[in-house]
Short mmCIF file of C-alpha atoms (C1' of nucleotides) in Angstrom, two decimals:
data_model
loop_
_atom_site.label_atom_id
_atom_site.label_comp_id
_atom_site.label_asym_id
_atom_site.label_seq_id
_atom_site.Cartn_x
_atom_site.Cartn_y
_atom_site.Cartn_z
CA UNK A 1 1.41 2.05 10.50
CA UNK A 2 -0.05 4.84 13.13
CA UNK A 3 4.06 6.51 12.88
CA UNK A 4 2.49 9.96 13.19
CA UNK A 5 3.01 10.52 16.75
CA UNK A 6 4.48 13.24 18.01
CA UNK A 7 7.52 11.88 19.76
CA UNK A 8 10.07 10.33 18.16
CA UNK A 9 7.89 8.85 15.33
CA UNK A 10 6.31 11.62 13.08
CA UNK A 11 10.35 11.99 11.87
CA UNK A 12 11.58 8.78 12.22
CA UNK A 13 13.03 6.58 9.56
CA UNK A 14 9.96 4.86 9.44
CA UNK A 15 7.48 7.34 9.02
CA UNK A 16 9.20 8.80 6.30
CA UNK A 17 9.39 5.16 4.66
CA UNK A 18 5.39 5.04 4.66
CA UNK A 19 5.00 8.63 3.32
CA UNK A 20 7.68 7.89 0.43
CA UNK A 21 5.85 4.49 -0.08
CA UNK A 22 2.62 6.36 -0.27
CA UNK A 23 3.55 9.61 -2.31
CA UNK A 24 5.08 7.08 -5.10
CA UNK A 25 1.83 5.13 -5.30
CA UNK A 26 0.14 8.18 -5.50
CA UNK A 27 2.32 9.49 -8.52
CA UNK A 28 1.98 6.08 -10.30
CA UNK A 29 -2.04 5.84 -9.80
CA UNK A 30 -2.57 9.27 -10.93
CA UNK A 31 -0.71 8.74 -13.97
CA UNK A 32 -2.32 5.15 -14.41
CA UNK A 33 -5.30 6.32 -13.76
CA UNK A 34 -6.64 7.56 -17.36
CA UNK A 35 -5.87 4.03 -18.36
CA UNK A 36 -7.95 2.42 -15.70
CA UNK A 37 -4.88 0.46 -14.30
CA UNK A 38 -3.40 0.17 -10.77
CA UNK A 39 0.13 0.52 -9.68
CA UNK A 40 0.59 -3.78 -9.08
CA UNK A 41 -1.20 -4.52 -12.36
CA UNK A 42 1.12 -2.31 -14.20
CA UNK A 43 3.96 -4.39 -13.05
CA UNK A 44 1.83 -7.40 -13.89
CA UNK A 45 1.52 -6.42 -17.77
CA UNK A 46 5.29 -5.51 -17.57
CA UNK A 47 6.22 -8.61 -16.72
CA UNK A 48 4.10 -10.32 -19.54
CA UNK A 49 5.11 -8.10 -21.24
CA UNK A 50 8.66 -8.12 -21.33
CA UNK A 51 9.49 -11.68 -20.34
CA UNK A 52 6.17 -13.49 -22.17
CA UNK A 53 4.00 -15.92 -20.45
CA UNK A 54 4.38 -16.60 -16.43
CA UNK A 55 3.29 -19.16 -14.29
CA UNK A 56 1.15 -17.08 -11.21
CA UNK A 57 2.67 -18.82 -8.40
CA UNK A 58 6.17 -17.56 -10.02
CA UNK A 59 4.60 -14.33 -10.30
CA UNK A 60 3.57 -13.62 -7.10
CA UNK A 61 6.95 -14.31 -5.62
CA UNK A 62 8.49 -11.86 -7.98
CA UNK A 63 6.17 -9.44 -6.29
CA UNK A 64 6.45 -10.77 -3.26
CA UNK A 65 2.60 -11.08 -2.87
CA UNK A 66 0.42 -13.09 -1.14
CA UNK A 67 -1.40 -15.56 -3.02
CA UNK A 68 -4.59 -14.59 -2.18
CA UNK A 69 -3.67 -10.79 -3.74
CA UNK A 70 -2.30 -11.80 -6.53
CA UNK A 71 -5.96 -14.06 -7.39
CA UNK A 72 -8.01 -11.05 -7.03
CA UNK A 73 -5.23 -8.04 -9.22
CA UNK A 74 -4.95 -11.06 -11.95
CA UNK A 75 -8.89 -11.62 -11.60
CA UNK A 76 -9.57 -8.14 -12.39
CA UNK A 77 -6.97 -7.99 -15.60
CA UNK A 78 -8.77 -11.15 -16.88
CA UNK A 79 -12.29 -8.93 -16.17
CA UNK A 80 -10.68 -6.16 -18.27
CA UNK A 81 -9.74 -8.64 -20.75
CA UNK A 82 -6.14 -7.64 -20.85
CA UNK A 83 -4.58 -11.01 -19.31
CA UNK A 84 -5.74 -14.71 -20.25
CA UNK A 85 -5.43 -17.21 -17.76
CA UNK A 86 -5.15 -20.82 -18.67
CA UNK A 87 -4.45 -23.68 -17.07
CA UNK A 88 -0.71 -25.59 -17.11
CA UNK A 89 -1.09 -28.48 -18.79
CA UNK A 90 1.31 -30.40 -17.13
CA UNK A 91 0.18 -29.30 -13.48
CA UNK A 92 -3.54 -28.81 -13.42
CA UNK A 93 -3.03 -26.77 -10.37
CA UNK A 94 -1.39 -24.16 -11.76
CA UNK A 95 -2.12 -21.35 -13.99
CA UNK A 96 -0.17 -19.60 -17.10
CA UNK A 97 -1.28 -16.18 -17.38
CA UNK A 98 -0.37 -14.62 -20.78
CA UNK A 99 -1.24 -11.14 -21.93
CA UNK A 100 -4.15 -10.93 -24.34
CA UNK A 101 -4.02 -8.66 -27.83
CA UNK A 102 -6.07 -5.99 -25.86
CA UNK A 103 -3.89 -5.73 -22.96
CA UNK A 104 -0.81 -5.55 -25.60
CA UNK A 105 -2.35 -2.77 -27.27
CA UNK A 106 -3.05 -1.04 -24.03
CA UNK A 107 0.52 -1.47 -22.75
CA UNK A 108 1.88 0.45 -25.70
CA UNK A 109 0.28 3.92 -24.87
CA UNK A 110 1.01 3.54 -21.53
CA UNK A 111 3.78 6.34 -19.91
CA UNK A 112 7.14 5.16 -18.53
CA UNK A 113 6.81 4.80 -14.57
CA UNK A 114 10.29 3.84 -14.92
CA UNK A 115 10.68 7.62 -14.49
CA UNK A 116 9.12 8.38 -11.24
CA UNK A 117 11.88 6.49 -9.56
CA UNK A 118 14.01 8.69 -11.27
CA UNK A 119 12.63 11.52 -10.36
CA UNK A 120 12.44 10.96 -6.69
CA UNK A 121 15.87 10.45 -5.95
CA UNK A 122 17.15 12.70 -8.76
CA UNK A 123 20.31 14.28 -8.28
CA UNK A 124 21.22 12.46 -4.52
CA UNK A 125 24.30 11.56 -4.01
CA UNK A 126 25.06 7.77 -4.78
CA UNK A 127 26.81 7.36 -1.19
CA UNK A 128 24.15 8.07 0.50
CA UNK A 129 21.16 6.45 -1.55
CA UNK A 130 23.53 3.35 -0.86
CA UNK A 131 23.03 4.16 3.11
CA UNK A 132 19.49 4.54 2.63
CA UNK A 133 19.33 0.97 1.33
CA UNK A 134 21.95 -0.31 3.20
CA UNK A 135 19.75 1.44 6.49
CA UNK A 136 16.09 0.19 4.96
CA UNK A 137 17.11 -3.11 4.35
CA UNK A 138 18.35 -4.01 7.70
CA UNK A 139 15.58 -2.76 9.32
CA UNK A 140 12.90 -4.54 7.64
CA UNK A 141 15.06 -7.87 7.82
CA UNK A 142 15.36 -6.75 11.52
CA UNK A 143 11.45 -6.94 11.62
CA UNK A 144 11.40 -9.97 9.76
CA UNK A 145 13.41 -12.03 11.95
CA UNK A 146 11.74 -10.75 14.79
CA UNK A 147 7.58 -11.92 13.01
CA UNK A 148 9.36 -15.40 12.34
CA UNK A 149 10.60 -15.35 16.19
CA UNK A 150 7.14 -15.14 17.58
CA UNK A 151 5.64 -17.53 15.88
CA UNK A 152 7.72 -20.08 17.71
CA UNK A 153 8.22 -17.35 21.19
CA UNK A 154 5.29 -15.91 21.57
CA UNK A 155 5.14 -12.51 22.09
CA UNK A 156 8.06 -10.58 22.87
CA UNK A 157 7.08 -7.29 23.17
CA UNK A 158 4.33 -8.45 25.89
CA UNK A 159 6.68 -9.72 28.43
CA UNK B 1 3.97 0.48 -5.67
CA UNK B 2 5.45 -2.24 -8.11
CA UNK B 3 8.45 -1.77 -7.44
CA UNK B 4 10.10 -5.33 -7.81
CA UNK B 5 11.48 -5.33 -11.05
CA UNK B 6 14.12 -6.61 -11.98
CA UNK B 7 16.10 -3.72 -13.46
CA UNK B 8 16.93 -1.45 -11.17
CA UNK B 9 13.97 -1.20 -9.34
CA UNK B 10 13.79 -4.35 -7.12
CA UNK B 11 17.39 -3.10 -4.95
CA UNK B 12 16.08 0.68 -4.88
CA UNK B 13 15.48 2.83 -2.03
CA UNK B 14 11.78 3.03 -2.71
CA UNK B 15 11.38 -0.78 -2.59
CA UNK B 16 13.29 -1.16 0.56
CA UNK B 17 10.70 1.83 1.84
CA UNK B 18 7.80 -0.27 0.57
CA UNK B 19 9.42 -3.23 2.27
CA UNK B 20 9.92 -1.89 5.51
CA UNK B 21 6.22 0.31 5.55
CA UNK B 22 5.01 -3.67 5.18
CA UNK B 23 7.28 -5.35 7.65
CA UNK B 24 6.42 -2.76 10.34
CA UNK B 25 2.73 -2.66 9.60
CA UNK B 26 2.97 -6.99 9.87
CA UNK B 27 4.82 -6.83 13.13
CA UNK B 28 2.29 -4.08 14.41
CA UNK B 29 -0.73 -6.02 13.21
CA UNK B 30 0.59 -9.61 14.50
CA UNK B 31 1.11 -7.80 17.98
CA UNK B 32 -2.55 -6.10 17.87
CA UNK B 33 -4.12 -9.16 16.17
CA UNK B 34 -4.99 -10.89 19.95
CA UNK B 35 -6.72 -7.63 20.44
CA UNK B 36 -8.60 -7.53 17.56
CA UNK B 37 -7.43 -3.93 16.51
CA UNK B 38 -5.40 -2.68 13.13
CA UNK B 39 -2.72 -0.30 13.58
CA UNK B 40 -3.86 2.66 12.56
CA UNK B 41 -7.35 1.67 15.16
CA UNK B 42 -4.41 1.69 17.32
CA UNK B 43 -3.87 5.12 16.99
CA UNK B 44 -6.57 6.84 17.20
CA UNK B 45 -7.04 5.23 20.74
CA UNK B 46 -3.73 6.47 21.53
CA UNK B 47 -4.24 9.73 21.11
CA UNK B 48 -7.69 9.91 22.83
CA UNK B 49 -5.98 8.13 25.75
CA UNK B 50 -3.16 10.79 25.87
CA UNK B 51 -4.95 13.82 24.51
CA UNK B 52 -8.36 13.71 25.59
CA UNK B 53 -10.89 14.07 23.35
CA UNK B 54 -10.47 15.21 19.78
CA UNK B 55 -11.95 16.74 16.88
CA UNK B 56 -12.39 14.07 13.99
CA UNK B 57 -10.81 16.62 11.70
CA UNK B 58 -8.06 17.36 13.95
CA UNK B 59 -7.55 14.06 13.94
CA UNK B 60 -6.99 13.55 10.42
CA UNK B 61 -4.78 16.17 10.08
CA UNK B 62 -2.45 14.29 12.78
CA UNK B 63 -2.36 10.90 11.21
CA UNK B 64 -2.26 12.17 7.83
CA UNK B 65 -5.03 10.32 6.73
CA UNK B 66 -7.91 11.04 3.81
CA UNK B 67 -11.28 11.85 5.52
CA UNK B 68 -12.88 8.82 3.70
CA UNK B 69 -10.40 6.61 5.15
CA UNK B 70 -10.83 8.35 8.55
CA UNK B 71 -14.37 8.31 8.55
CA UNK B 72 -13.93 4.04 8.13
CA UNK B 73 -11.58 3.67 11.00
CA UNK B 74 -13.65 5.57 13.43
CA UNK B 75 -16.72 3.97 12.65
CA UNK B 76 -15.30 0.57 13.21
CA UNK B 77 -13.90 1.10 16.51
CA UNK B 78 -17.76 2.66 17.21
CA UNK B 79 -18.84 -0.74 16.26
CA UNK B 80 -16.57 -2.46 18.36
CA UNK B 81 -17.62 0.06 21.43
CA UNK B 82 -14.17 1.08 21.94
CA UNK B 83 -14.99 5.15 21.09
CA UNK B 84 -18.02 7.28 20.99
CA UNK B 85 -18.61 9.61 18.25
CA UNK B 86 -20.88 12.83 18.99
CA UNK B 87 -21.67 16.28 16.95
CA UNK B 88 -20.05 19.48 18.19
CA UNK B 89 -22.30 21.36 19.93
CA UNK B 90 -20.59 24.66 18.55
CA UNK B 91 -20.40 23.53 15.09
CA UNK B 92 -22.88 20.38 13.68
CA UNK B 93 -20.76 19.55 10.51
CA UNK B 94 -17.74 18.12 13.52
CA UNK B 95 -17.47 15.29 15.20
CA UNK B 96 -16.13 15.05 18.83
CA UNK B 97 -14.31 11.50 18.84
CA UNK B 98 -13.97 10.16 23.42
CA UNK B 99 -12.31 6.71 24.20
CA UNK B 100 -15.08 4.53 25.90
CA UNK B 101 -14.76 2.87 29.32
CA UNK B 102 -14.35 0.11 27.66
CA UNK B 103 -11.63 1.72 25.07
CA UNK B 104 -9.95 2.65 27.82
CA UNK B 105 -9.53 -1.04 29.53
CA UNK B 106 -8.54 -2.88 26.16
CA UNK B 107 -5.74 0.16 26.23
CA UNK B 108 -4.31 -1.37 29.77
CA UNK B 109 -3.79 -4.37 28.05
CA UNK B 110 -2.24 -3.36 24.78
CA UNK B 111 1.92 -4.07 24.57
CA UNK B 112 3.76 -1.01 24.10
CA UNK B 113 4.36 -0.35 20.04
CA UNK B 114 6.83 2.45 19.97
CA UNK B 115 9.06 -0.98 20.94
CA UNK B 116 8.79 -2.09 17.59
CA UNK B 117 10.58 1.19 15.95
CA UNK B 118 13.05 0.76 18.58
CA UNK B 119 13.56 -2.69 17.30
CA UNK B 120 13.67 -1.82 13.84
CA UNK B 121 16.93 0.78 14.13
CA UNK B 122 18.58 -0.75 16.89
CA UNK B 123 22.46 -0.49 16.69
CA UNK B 124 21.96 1.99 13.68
CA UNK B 125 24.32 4.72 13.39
CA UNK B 126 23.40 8.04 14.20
CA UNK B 127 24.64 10.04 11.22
CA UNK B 128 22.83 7.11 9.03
CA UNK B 129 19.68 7.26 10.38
CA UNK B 130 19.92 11.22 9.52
CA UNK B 131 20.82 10.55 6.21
CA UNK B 132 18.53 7.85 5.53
CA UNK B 133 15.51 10.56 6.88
CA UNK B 134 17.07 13.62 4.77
CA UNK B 135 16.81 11.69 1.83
CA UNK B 136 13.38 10.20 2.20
CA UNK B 137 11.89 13.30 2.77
CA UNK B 138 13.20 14.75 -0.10
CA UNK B 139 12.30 12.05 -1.97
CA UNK B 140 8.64 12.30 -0.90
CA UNK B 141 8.44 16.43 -1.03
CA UNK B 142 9.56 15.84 -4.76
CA UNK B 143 6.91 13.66 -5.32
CA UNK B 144 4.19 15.43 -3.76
CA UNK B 145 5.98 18.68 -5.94
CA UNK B 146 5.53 16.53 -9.02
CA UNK B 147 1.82 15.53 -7.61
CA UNK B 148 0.53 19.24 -7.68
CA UNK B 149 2.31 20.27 -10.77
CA UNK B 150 0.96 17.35 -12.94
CA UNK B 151 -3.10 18.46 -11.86
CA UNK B 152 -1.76 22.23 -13.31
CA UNK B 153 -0.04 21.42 -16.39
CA UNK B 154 -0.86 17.89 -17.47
CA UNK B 155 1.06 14.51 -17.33
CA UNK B 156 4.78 15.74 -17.79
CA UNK B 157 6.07 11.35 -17.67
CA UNK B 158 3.99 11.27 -21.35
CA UNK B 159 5.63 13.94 -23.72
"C1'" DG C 1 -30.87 38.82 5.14
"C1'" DA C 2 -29.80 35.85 1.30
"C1'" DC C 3 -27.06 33.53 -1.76
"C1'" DA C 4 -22.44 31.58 -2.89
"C1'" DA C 5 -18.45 29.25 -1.22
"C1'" DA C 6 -15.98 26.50 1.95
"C1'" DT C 7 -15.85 22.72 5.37
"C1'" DC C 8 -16.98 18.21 7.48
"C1'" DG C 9 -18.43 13.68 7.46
"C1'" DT C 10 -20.46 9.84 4.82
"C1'" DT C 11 -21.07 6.64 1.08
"C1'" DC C 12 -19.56 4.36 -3.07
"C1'" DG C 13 -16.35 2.15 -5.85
"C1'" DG C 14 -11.64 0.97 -6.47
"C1'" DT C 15 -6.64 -0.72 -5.22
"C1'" DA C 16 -3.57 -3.33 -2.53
"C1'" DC C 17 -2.45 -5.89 1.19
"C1'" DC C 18 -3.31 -9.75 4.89
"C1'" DT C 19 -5.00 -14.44 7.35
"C1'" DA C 20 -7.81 -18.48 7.45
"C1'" DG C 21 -9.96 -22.08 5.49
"C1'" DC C 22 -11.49 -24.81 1.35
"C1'" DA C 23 -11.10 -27.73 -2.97
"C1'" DA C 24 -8.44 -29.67 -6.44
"C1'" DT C 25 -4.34 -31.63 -7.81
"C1'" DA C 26 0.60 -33.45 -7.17
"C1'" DT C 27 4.02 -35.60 -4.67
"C1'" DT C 28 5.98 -38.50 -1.13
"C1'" DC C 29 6.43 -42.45 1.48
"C1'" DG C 30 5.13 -46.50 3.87
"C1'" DC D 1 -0.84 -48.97 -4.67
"C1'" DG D 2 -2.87 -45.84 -1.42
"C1'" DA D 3 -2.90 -42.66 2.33
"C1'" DA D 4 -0.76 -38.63 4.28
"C1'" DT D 5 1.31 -34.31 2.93
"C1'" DA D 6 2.36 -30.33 0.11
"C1'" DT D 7 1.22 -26.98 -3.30
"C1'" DT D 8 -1.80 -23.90 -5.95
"C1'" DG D 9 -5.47 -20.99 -6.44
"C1'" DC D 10 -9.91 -19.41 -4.72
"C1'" DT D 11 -13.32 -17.23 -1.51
"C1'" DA D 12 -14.58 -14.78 2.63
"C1'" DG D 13 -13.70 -11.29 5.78
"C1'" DG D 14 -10.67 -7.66 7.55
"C1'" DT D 15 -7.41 -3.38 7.39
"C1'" DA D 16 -5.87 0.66 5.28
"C1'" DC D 17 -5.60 3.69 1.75
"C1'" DC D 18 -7.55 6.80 -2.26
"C1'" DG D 19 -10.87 10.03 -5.33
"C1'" DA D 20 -15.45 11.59 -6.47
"C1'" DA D 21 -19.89 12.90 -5.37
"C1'" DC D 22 -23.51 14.13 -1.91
"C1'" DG D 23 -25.95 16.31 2.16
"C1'" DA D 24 -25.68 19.15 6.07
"C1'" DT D 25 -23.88 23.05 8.05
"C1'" DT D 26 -21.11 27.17 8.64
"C1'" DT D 27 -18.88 31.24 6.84
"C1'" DG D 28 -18.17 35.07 3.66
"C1'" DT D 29 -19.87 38.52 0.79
"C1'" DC D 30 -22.86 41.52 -1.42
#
DNA sequence: GACAAATCGTTCGGTACCTAGCAATATTCG
DNA sequence: CGAATATTGCTAGGTACCGAACGATTTGTC
């Protein structure tokens, strides 16, 4: 993101968004770590987990993941034998990914990262984490519009 | 980060941080892509542009960057010929990082970024933005708190 | 002066993200 | 039906990040 500068950007909104984005993946892989498991295929075995078998392409948007990322953090749960992946009968192309008994057994010792959210935004005031949002969220969609934009525009900042 | 779920995770502040850290780094990297640089390459070549030439370690310390990681980025845009790398006379463990000739003419042609941060908060409200920083921060310095504590006293998340 | 400790950069292995291009399979439409 | 098109997943190659371990060098201390 290079927002470290010293003008306006080492405290802008958007640095700050990076460093938060980077200190919770830091919390999460440290305490995923002695498990040998990273922060995305936590949410991965969560989501087998807790709502059974999933097609991938249905997983990926969930995570809002590229395909090609998703084939490589499900190809190295299958390698760890804690995710199956099978093709869907009924379309060839796609494939069901289902939690094995080993990954089942591994999910139960695993700590609640439900908890580190908590604990980073413990004790703000509800008014204001709604601004935050409210703030974040119009920004990125901001930057959204503007990536779809120059695909058809050309460049915009390059005048 | 996994961060999407459904609960209460997907609409929370640190999604929409993880969101907009991705959305800016897209834009950045869809702007720089013609120029064959990342965003964080970009950086570096800003600073040597504006500030001379710079310790490796200083430089580290400025973007907030892991030496490792560092130690990639400068080595590709050696590769590329775009910045020179040589020991410190005064002291042979540093490394004294110069923008090339050549560095310096792709930096003519590079689009301004700080644009793209404009972009992002246009229109916002003061006050908000403030807000929206305070609260990050504090989100992140409890993090990092929780970060040092757990290497002291254990993994407090697993009772 | 010599040995221990700290610092700096690199390499290695890992995670997570992307685009581009390919192969296989489904679907759509003339 | 059959050809063009769309979808799914994969590989290859790139960026950006981390921790751990290693060598070279400097600094601190006895």
């Amino acid at each position: 993101m290079a927002n470290e500068l010293q003008d306006p950007r080492h405290s802008s909104a958007g640095a700050w968004a990076k460093r938060l984005y980077f200190a919770s993946r830091a919390v999460m892989e440290s305490v995923l770590r002695p498990y040998d498991i990273g922060s995305t295929q936590w949410y991965v075995l969560y989501q087998l987990t807790n709502d059974g078998p999933t097609m991938q392409r249905d997983l990926g948007r969930m995570l809002q993941v590229e395909r090609a990322t998703l084939s490589g953090i499900v190809s190295a749960l299958v390698r760890k034998g804690l995710v199956e992946q099978t093709p869907d009968p009924a379309d060839q192309r796609q494939r069901m990914l289902r939690i094995t008994a080993s990954g089942l057994k591994l999910w139960d010792e695993l700590p609640d990262l439900a908890l580190i959210e908590a604990l980073a935004f413990d004790g703000v005031d509800a008014a204001e984490l709604a601004t935050v949002v409210k703030v974040l969220q119009a920004a990125t969609q901001r930057l959204n519009n503007h990536l779809s934009k120059e695909i058809v525009d050309g460049d915009p900042l390059q005048p």
